[in-house]
Amino acid sequence: MSNPQMSDSQAKNPSAARASSNQQTFAGRGVYDAIIVGAGFSGLYQLHCLRDKLGLTAVVLEAGDGVGVTWYWNRYPGARCDSESHTYCYYFNDDLLTQWQWSERYPGQAEILKYLNFCADKLDLRRDIRLNQRVNLAVWDAAAESWQVETAAGLQLTSRFLITAVGCLSSANMPDIEGASSFDGAIYHTGEWPHQAVEFSGKSVVVIGTGSTGIQAIPVIAQQADNLVVLQRTPNFSVPARNAPLADGFHQTFTQNIDLWRQKMQLSRHGHPWVAPPRNLHETPEDERNAILEAGWQAGGLGFRESFCDVLLDSRSNDIMSDFIRAKIRDIVDDPATAEMLVPYDHPFGTKRPPIDTDYFETYNRDNVGLVDIRDNPINRIEASGVCLEDGTHIAADIIVFATGFDAMTGALLKMGIVGRDRLTLADAWAEGPQTYLGLAIHGFPNLLTITGPGSPSVLTNMPRAIEQHIDWITTLLARAKAQSITLVEAELSAMQDWTNHVTAVANDTLLPRAGHSWYLGANVPGKPRVFMPYCKGLDVFRAHCEQVAADGYPGFSFC
Ligand code: NA7
């Protein structure tokens, strides 16, 4: 697939003009040392590291008209992070940790956005962020050893390094359904939610999708709408979040123990402050394991899965945990037929991203909420007055909400029109699925670094921990480049292939690939190659490996 926006002449000789600037560059060529794409958790910290720690010239290009990326776009009702507040933030700076006080166990979207704006101000980052600049072309200029970058708004900039900080879940997956344009009401995608409030009261609403997003949005919409119908293709496991305001004194105790929290997260596979105890579920006596599972259910959150260490490794253990959740669903949902529709049957618990919820299953006990199984009776078309299923059933709607997820991990990168050495487009390079070295470098694309790219732990972790790890590593690499006047850094082909094979092999040692329709595999987007994209062996293992690569002089990278 070639980039439709790129002409031959652009590819051979990109027209990107060098911006007039008096900024200095470490290698003496190119206007900026680095262009960073995206002003979310990754882009803000990367800018701080390059500009304020290394003294490089860097600029952030951001598509939105504010910072935040994932948390800028995902404003849907109920949007909330699944990581706990005091862990879902930067840890590189104790001042930020002490000065910002979270209000609830899990941070809501608005609070996270406020936090990121607070950080942008505290670190004085805004002067190097250009808003409303969606990158749609980035071409490697071999002669100039630099990236020529163009935005949809017409900005043209040149840089030695191009660093993507676009988020793993920022490219909305909108199904192409016949007749959508004829709908008389409003259609929304949760990942591109309007900035003004959407009025649900007095309305008939259809929600499509029961992933993490749908599971968060459905209970909130149900409280406001006249009538809500959920169209479910696949029933999903979910565990109660048990969100609550943080206790008085929590922040003070937390700030007295920052190092302890930091250490806990460093030791963890997922970057959360807990480690699964070394006990196998299926080998634990029934009374004991039931008590442990019940305690985990009552505590709520992602820690439930970590009550035992083998849930994603041994199907005997996974079956027990999955059955425990199935029993909870049957217990919570009053109508047995509805309960059976909600009981997951086609994937082991945790092999799709495990949602956590606030009254999700309870919501189906409301009189104004209905559930329709569309697995064998899919949406046929959208009409002026609602949604029509294959069997002719018509569901009236004033509002249709697509909670249908994202073109995860690769979508935002492929939309940027990246063209590497010898006019190789990223889309062509990844035609059979993404290939990276350590999730952050791609052979054929010199000086391109992809924060939390496919092949890194990313979406399997508490994201800020994975982001800080990748950025610290990139910063060390660029410090070396600066010190040694290195102008080219590129992953070697064999290193990239070996790493990609390793990512697949370690996934195949687990139950994770068994959810055939998971977005981890790219299976949610029609035509997307099926490759297990995140690195699943753990952020702790990954961090140690990356540190070893640096200590050994960066084997797998070529420099010149
Ligand atoms: P997900 O987890 O990809 O969920 C999307 C949901 O939408 C899921 O239930 C899908 O069913 C459903 N879906 C997708 N396409 C269709 C079509 N064409 N028709 C009907 N139903 C469809 O996305 P989320 O936004 O919920 O969560 C993404 C991540 O964001 C989440 O994991 C957190 O990390 C934050 P399926 O299961 O594919 O049958």
XYZ file of C-alpha atoms and ligand atoms in Angstrom:
599
model
C 0.000 0.000 0.000
C 1.443 3.347 -0.886
C 0.689 6.667 0.687
C -1.984 8.311 -1.444
C -0.881 11.752 -0.345
C 2.694 11.343 -1.535
C 3.633 12.058 -5.131
C 6.794 10.667 -6.758
C 8.476 14.021 -6.657
C 7.654 14.409 -2.985
C 9.130 11.031 -2.243
C 12.359 11.692 -4.153
C 12.806 15.227 -3.062
C 10.446 16.134 -0.232
C 9.407 19.709 -0.398
C 9.632 20.282 3.297
C 11.303 23.601 3.697
C 13.721 24.159 6.518
C 12.055 26.416 9.011
C 13.961 29.546 9.711
C 15.303 29.125 13.174
C 18.345 30.027 15.107
C 18.265 26.761 17.000
C 21.462 24.738 17.156
C 21.675 21.062 16.316
C 24.210 18.591 17.669
C 25.168 17.227 14.284
C 25.013 20.521 12.504
C 22.371 19.597 9.938
C 18.605 19.770 10.059
C 16.607 22.410 11.829
C 15.569 20.390 14.858
C 17.416 17.596 16.529
C 14.081 15.890 17.054
C 10.464 16.180 16.046
C 8.184 14.447 18.502
C 4.710 13.559 17.268
C 2.012 13.671 19.932
C 1.676 15.683 23.146
C 0.387 13.072 25.571
C 2.192 11.302 28.414
C 4.978 10.245 26.012
C 5.483 13.401 24.016
C 5.567 15.700 27.031
C 8.178 13.661 28.875
C 10.250 13.083 25.732
C 10.321 16.827 25.070
C 11.410 17.498 28.653
C 14.219 14.922 28.382
C 15.587 16.088 25.051
C 15.273 19.816 25.633
C 15.936 20.148 29.343
C 18.262 17.210 30.061
C 20.229 16.940 26.794
C 19.968 20.507 25.531
C 18.710 19.375 22.134
C 16.343 21.305 19.914
C 12.995 19.573 19.854
C 9.447 20.391 18.897
C 6.204 18.501 19.502
C 3.611 18.365 16.736
C 0.157 17.632 18.134
C -3.005 16.987 16.094
C -5.408 18.191 18.773
C -5.858 21.717 20.003
C -4.654 20.721 23.449
C -2.253 18.286 25.057
C -3.349 14.810 26.185
C -3.643 12.560 23.082
C -5.589 9.517 24.375
C -7.052 11.569 27.214
C -7.781 14.507 24.948
C -9.884 12.448 22.514
C -11.506 9.872 24.805
C -14.069 12.083 26.550
C -16.947 9.628 26.468
C -19.225 9.293 29.517
C -17.542 7.209 32.196
C -14.042 7.476 30.661
C -11.646 6.514 33.398
C -8.249 4.876 33.698
C -7.933 1.287 34.953
C -4.628 1.988 36.705
C -4.763 3.499 40.163
C -4.309 7.264 40.273
C -1.114 7.536 42.276
C 0.567 5.067 39.923
C -0.798 6.519 36.682
C 1.458 9.539 36.567
C 5.059 10.539 36.031
C 7.594 9.236 38.522
C 10.682 10.956 37.125
C 10.116 14.052 39.224
C 9.177 13.957 42.925
C 7.921 17.552 42.813
C 5.212 16.603 40.320
C 4.239 13.670 42.540
C 3.947 15.767 45.664
C 2.308 18.813 44.099
C -0.469 16.940 42.307
C -3.174 15.370 44.444
C -5.563 12.807 42.933
C -9.154 12.694 44.105
C -10.262 9.100 43.420
C -8.819 5.593 43.376
C -8.929 5.626 39.553
C -8.498 8.899 37.687
C -11.300 10.065 35.427
C -10.564 11.459 31.969
C -11.035 15.104 32.968
C -8.685 14.767 35.937
C -5.973 13.082 33.839
C -6.262 15.815 31.228
C -5.955 18.435 33.943
C -2.896 16.614 35.312
C -1.183 16.565 31.903
C -1.866 20.281 31.474
C -0.438 20.857 34.962
C 2.725 18.966 33.964
C 3.013 20.870 30.673
C 2.914 24.120 32.625
C 5.206 23.030 35.449
C 7.840 21.873 32.974
C 7.312 24.902 30.731
C 6.700 22.680 27.726
C 4.061 24.633 25.822
C 6.501 26.944 24.049
C 7.790 23.922 22.097
C 4.441 22.333 21.309
C 2.639 23.181 18.073
C -1.069 22.367 18.351
C -3.466 21.573 15.495
C -0.616 20.040 13.520
C -1.560 16.550 12.342
C 1.440 14.923 10.689
C 0.425 13.341 7.412
C 3.815 12.919 5.748
C 7.249 12.130 7.149
C 9.913 11.295 4.597
C 13.488 10.218 5.260
C 15.906 12.326 3.232
C 19.022 10.168 2.921
C 21.205 12.939 1.493
C 20.418 15.300 4.347
C 20.228 12.473 6.897
C 17.059 13.951 8.272
C 13.299 13.605 8.365
C 11.182 15.982 6.313
C 7.858 16.297 8.080
C 4.654 17.893 6.827
C 1.392 18.480 8.622
C -2.142 18.716 7.294
C -2.098 22.404 8.211
C 0.866 22.933 5.881
C 3.709 23.181 8.398
C 6.990 21.808 7.043
C 9.847 20.994 9.374
C 13.093 19.065 9.250
C 14.725 17.074 12.006
C 17.537 14.625 12.578
C 15.342 12.274 14.631
C 11.639 11.561 14.412
C 10.069 10.241 17.594
C 6.495 9.011 17.600
C 4.531 9.526 20.800
C 1.109 8.944 19.312
C -0.361 6.509 21.849
C -1.306 2.896 21.270
C -5.056 3.482 21.350
C -5.632 6.742 19.545
C -6.796 5.720 16.071
C -10.552 5.042 16.200
C -11.938 1.864 14.620
C -15.205 2.938 12.991
C -17.029 0.087 11.259
C -18.206 0.883 7.768
C -21.960 0.270 8.042
C -24.265 0.864 5.108
C -26.684 3.720 5.511
C -24.871 5.492 8.364
C -25.079 8.801 6.534
C -28.869 8.499 6.297
C -29.316 8.386 10.084
C -31.473 11.262 11.351
C -29.931 11.261 14.813
C -26.364 11.688 16.038
C -23.554 9.147 15.687
C -20.541 9.230 17.999
C -17.386 7.172 18.375
C -16.141 7.007 21.962
C -12.572 7.686 20.845
C -13.545 10.900 19.041
C -16.027 12.259 21.516
C -17.227 15.875 21.105
C -15.958 18.481 23.524
C -19.437 19.713 24.358
C -21.690 17.556 26.538
C -23.918 15.075 24.714
C -27.500 15.201 25.973
C -28.880 11.672 26.487
C -31.937 12.509 28.587
C -35.204 11.786 26.817
C -33.341 9.927 24.076
C -33.257 6.369 22.780
C -29.638 5.317 22.595
C -27.924 2.359 20.955
C -24.409 1.436 22.106
C -22.371 -0.891 19.884
C -19.480 -2.633 21.602
C -18.775 -4.163 24.993
C -15.011 -3.758 25.381
C -13.462 -1.717 28.188
C -14.939 1.465 26.764
C -18.500 0.214 26.297
C -18.371 -1.328 29.755
C -17.449 2.076 31.226
C -19.903 4.111 29.146
C -23.000 1.884 29.308
C -23.787 2.348 33.040
C -23.393 6.135 32.785
C -25.474 6.484 29.618
C -28.126 4.213 31.130
C -28.599 6.640 34.013
C -29.344 9.485 31.605
C -31.072 7.992 28.577
C -34.742 7.267 28.248
C -33.945 3.940 26.765
C -30.667 2.158 26.023
C -30.093 -0.892 23.833
C -26.654 -2.513 23.864
C -25.626 -4.422 20.751
C -23.159 -7.072 21.866
C -21.021 -9.136 19.489
C -18.897 -10.815 22.162
C -19.668 -11.060 25.887
C -16.756 -9.871 27.973
C -15.334 -10.620 31.381
C -15.252 -7.688 33.748
C -14.229 -7.214 37.367
C -15.573 -4.490 39.662
C -13.265 -1.483 39.875
C -14.477 -0.438 43.343
C -13.707 3.156 42.591
C -14.025 5.564 45.531
C -12.701 8.910 46.679
C -9.207 8.635 48.137
C -9.168 8.826 51.907
C -8.058 11.965 53.709
C -4.393 11.570 54.434
C -3.779 9.242 51.492
C -1.722 11.816 49.638
C 0.418 12.644 52.636
C 1.196 9.000 53.325
C 1.872 8.421 49.643
C 4.336 11.284 49.342
C 6.246 9.975 52.346
C 6.694 6.648 50.554
C 7.316 7.561 46.933
C 10.456 5.439 46.681
C 8.594 2.426 47.968
C 5.883 2.805 45.322
C 8.547 3.309 42.672
C 10.328 0.120 43.715
C 7.120 -1.901 43.781
C 6.313 -0.900 40.227
C 9.880 -1.562 39.042
C 9.573 -5.160 40.233
C 6.238 -5.790 38.612
C 5.533 -7.418 35.256
C 2.816 -4.935 34.477
C 4.195 -1.770 36.071
C 1.475 -1.904 38.713
C 2.453 -1.852 42.385
C 1.793 -5.539 42.948
C 3.349 -8.845 42.000
C 1.370 -12.073 41.733
C 2.247 -14.401 44.613
C 4.040 -17.604 43.552
C 0.972 -19.847 43.803
C -0.827 -21.747 41.073
C -4.590 -21.469 41.100
C -5.459 -25.028 40.128
C -3.102 -26.440 42.754
C -4.620 -24.389 45.572
C -7.261 -26.220 47.639
C -10.797 -25.248 46.659
C -11.786 -23.528 49.921
C -8.586 -21.545 49.998
C -8.714 -20.445 46.367
C -12.371 -19.452 46.616
C -11.560 -17.263 49.592
C -8.658 -15.661 47.714
C -10.789 -15.049 44.617
C -13.605 -13.583 46.687
C -11.192 -11.258 48.482
C -9.770 -10.186 45.106
C -13.267 -9.578 43.745
C -14.177 -7.463 46.757
C -10.927 -5.468 46.511
C -11.630 -4.956 42.804
C -9.433 -3.759 39.977
C -6.734 -5.292 37.835
C -5.106 -6.857 40.894
C -7.837 -9.544 40.850
C -6.110 -11.322 37.952
C -2.823 -11.252 39.862
C -4.234 -13.228 42.802
C -2.396 -16.213 41.304
C 0.640 -16.343 39.065
C -0.477 -18.852 36.431
C -3.805 -17.515 35.189
C -2.444 -16.621 31.753
C -0.174 -19.665 31.601
C -2.288 -22.653 32.535
C -5.766 -23.214 31.159
C -6.749 -25.285 34.222
C -6.196 -22.230 36.395
C -7.748 -19.873 33.907
C -10.882 -22.037 33.729
C -11.330 -21.741 37.489
C -10.945 -17.956 37.479
C -13.182 -17.606 34.408
C -15.874 -19.778 36.033
C -15.691 -17.664 39.169
C -16.499 -14.548 37.121
C -19.231 -16.353 35.167
C -20.887 -17.299 38.460
C -20.689 -13.660 39.588
C -22.414 -12.496 36.382
C -25.236 -15.010 36.872
C -25.530 -13.881 40.449
C -25.664 -10.151 39.648
C -27.985 -10.161 36.633
C -31.625 -10.779 37.585
C -32.973 -12.064 34.273
C -31.455 -15.514 33.572
C -31.690 -15.122 29.789
C -29.883 -11.777 29.900
C -27.297 -13.228 32.270
C -26.580 -16.098 29.858
C -26.105 -13.606 27.020
C -23.544 -11.747 29.141
C -21.551 -14.819 30.146
C -18.303 -15.008 28.148
C -17.741 -18.340 26.431
C -15.168 -17.970 23.676
C -11.945 -16.778 25.292
C -10.059 -17.331 28.535
C -10.232 -14.489 31.079
C -7.466 -11.940 30.572
C -6.622 -12.944 27.013
C -8.579 -9.918 25.840
C -7.887 -6.684 27.714
C -9.732 -7.279 31.022
C -12.094 -4.381 31.743
C -12.893 -3.190 35.223
C -16.265 -1.602 35.809
C -18.639 0.307 37.982
C -22.026 -1.423 38.002
C -21.709 -2.801 34.477
C -23.576 -6.076 34.965
C -25.957 -4.414 37.457
C -26.994 -1.998 34.704
C -28.816 -4.813 32.880
C -31.249 -4.977 35.816
C -32.547 -1.526 34.919
C -35.934 -1.272 33.204
C -34.611 1.108 30.560
C -31.742 -1.139 29.386
C -31.907 -3.946 26.849
C -29.264 -6.291 25.461
C -29.226 -7.718 21.931
C -26.827 -10.442 20.855
C -25.612 -9.594 17.366
C -23.013 -12.366 17.038
C -25.204 -14.409 14.669
C -27.507 -11.595 13.705
C -25.177 -8.712 12.833
C -26.007 -5.148 11.958
C -27.254 -5.024 8.388
C -27.566 -1.287 7.937
C -28.374 1.974 9.610
C -31.592 3.689 8.589
C -32.957 7.159 9.272
C -34.657 6.026 12.466
C -32.250 3.445 13.858
C -30.288 0.251 13.384
C -31.462 -2.714 11.323
C -30.165 -6.234 11.992
C -29.748 -9.069 9.464
C -33.021 -10.724 10.491
C -34.925 -7.476 9.901
C -35.170 -6.410 13.540
C -35.298 -2.629 13.713
C -33.962 -0.865 16.807
C -35.097 2.743 17.054
C -32.453 5.249 18.079
C -31.891 8.977 18.452
C -28.219 8.465 19.223
C -25.833 5.674 18.176
C -22.611 5.313 20.141
C -19.832 3.258 18.584
C -17.670 1.843 21.376
C -15.898 -0.233 18.761
C -12.335 0.378 19.806
C -9.184 1.279 17.983
C -6.855 0.325 15.211
C -4.525 -0.358 18.090
C -0.762 0.023 18.226
C -0.182 0.472 14.492
C -3.126 2.610 13.307
C -1.823 5.998 14.424
C 1.684 5.231 13.129
C 0.440 4.154 9.708
C -1.700 7.280 9.358
C 1.397 9.493 9.539
C 2.583 8.738 5.992
C 6.024 7.568 7.102
C 8.435 6.865 4.234
C 11.858 5.468 5.060
C 15.033 4.636 3.191
C 14.684 3.798 -0.534
C 11.111 5.135 -0.482
C 9.901 2.258 1.640
C 6.584 3.183 3.222
C 5.863 1.976 6.748
C 2.627 0.518 5.408
C 4.609 -1.660 2.964
C 7.201 -2.566 5.564
C 4.413 -3.747 7.871
C 2.164 -5.296 5.232
C 2.510 -8.693 6.955
C 2.303 -7.151 10.428
C 4.454 -4.808 12.479
C 8.132 -5.601 12.932
C 10.341 -3.661 15.319
C 13.486 -4.027 17.358
C 12.524 -3.607 21.039
C 9.300 -1.933 19.936
C 11.206 1.269 19.264
C 13.205 1.010 16.047
C 12.490 -0.307 12.554
C 15.022 -1.428 9.957
C 14.756 0.773 6.868
C 13.644 3.776 8.929
C 16.803 5.422 10.266
C 16.510 7.793 13.198
C 12.853 6.879 13.725
C 12.038 5.917 17.305
C 8.591 4.680 18.294
C 7.701 5.119 21.966
C 5.666 2.112 23.177
C 5.552 0.755 19.644
C 4.409 -2.759 18.722
C 6.825 -5.295 20.159
C 7.136 -3.455 23.476
C 5.163 -4.184 26.688
C 3.022 -1.031 26.254
C -0.674 -1.932 26.462
C 0.001 -4.855 28.798
C 1.298 -2.445 31.414
C 0.440 0.553 33.508
C 1.305 2.813 30.579
C 3.273 5.636 32.254
C 5.780 3.067 33.532
C 6.349 1.665 30.029
C 6.489 5.182 28.602
C 9.113 6.361 31.086
C 11.199 3.241 30.462
C 11.194 3.720 26.689
C 11.881 7.447 26.913
C 14.714 7.082 29.409
C 16.290 4.541 27.080
C 15.840 6.744 24.001
C 17.268 9.710 25.900
C 20.388 7.746 26.826
C 20.752 6.688 23.202
C 20.495 10.262 21.945
C 22.917 11.456 24.603
C 25.407 9.014 23.173
C 24.606 10.162 19.630
C 25.188 13.743 20.680
C 28.426 12.991 22.508
C 29.836 10.954 19.636
C 28.420 13.038 16.754
C 26.489 10.045 15.519
C 24.078 11.098 12.806
C 22.477 7.755 11.933
C 20.903 5.156 14.185
C 19.111 2.221 12.620
C 17.919 -1.204 13.730
C 19.620 -4.032 11.883
C 17.343 -6.297 9.875
C 18.336 -9.486 11.702
C 17.883 -7.850 15.118
C 14.411 -6.672 14.144
C 13.406 -10.074 12.797
C 14.806 -11.894 15.817
C 12.994 -9.563 18.220
C 9.697 -9.858 16.339
C 9.990 -13.674 16.367
C 10.773 -13.529 20.078
C 7.665 -11.392 20.753
C 5.539 -13.996 18.962
C 7.254 -16.935 20.666
C 6.797 -15.615 24.194
C 3.138 -14.837 23.472
C 2.683 -18.404 22.239
C 3.984 -19.675 25.586
C 0.921 -18.094 27.198
C -2.839 -18.267 26.725
C -2.918 -14.721 25.309
C -3.202 -15.582 21.601
C -6.252 -17.767 22.338
C -8.618 -14.813 22.080
C -8.798 -14.990 18.323
C -10.728 -11.718 18.009
C -8.558 -9.621 20.303
C -7.161 -6.246 19.330
C -3.840 -7.424 20.784
C -3.749 -9.547 17.601
C -5.119 -6.840 15.334
C -8.167 -9.019 14.772
C -10.707 -6.252 15.424
C -9.852 -4.354 12.230
C -10.912 -6.019 8.969
C -7.884 -6.872 6.825
C -5.298 -6.128 9.519
C -2.570 -8.807 9.711
C -2.900 -11.044 12.761
C 0.236 -10.663 14.814
C 0.381 -10.601 18.592
C 1.717 -7.062 18.989
C 2.639 -6.312 22.617
C 5.625 -7.935 24.336
C 4.157 -10.095 27.092
C 7.110 -11.315 29.115
C 6.897 -8.392 31.478
C 8.069 -4.818 31.768
C 10.660 -5.880 34.369
C 12.198 -8.406 31.970
C 11.988 -5.951 29.074
C 13.635 -3.171 31.065
C 16.521 -5.443 32.054
C 16.959 -6.515 28.440
C 16.996 -2.929 27.147
C 19.522 -1.944 29.819
C 21.731 -4.841 28.777
C 21.531 -3.770 25.132
C 22.723 -0.287 26.116
C 25.445 -1.654 28.402
C 26.716 -3.917 25.619
C 27.106 -1.016 23.200
C 23.747 -1.386 21.429
C 24.034 -4.693 19.560
C 21.356 -4.830 16.869
C 21.765 -1.151 16.020
C 24.033 0.294 13.391
C 25.480 3.752 13.962
C 27.367 6.134 11.799
P -12.300 -2.964 22.240
O -11.796 -3.599 23.449
O -11.654 -3.293 20.940
O -13.865 -3.281 22.160
C -14.605 -2.967 21.030
C -15.971 -3.581 21.134
O -16.692 -3.253 19.956
C -15.944 -5.097 21.232
O -17.012 -5.506 22.025
C -16.157 -5.502 19.790
O -16.688 -6.792 19.640
C -17.129 -4.460 19.334
N -17.115 -4.262 17.902
C -16.076 -3.856 17.128
N -16.450 -3.765 15.843
C -17.752 -4.129 15.805
C -18.706 -4.226 14.769
N -18.374 -3.975 13.500
N -19.949 -4.625 15.089
C -20.269 -4.896 16.363
N -19.425 -4.823 17.388
C -18.171 -4.440 17.118
O -12.244 -1.376 22.351
P -12.485 -0.470 23.625
O -12.550 0.927 23.140
O -13.591 -0.978 24.431
O -11.197 -0.672 24.464
C -9.909 -0.453 23.897
C -8.916 -0.202 24.960
O -9.001 1.144 25.388
C -9.097 -0.944 26.205
O -8.691 -2.236 26.140
C -8.326 -0.134 27.198
O -6.959 -0.438 27.107
C -8.583 1.238 26.746
P -15.693 -8.085 19.531
O -15.188 -8.309 20.898
O -14.579 -7.673 18.592
O -16.526 -9.144 18.987
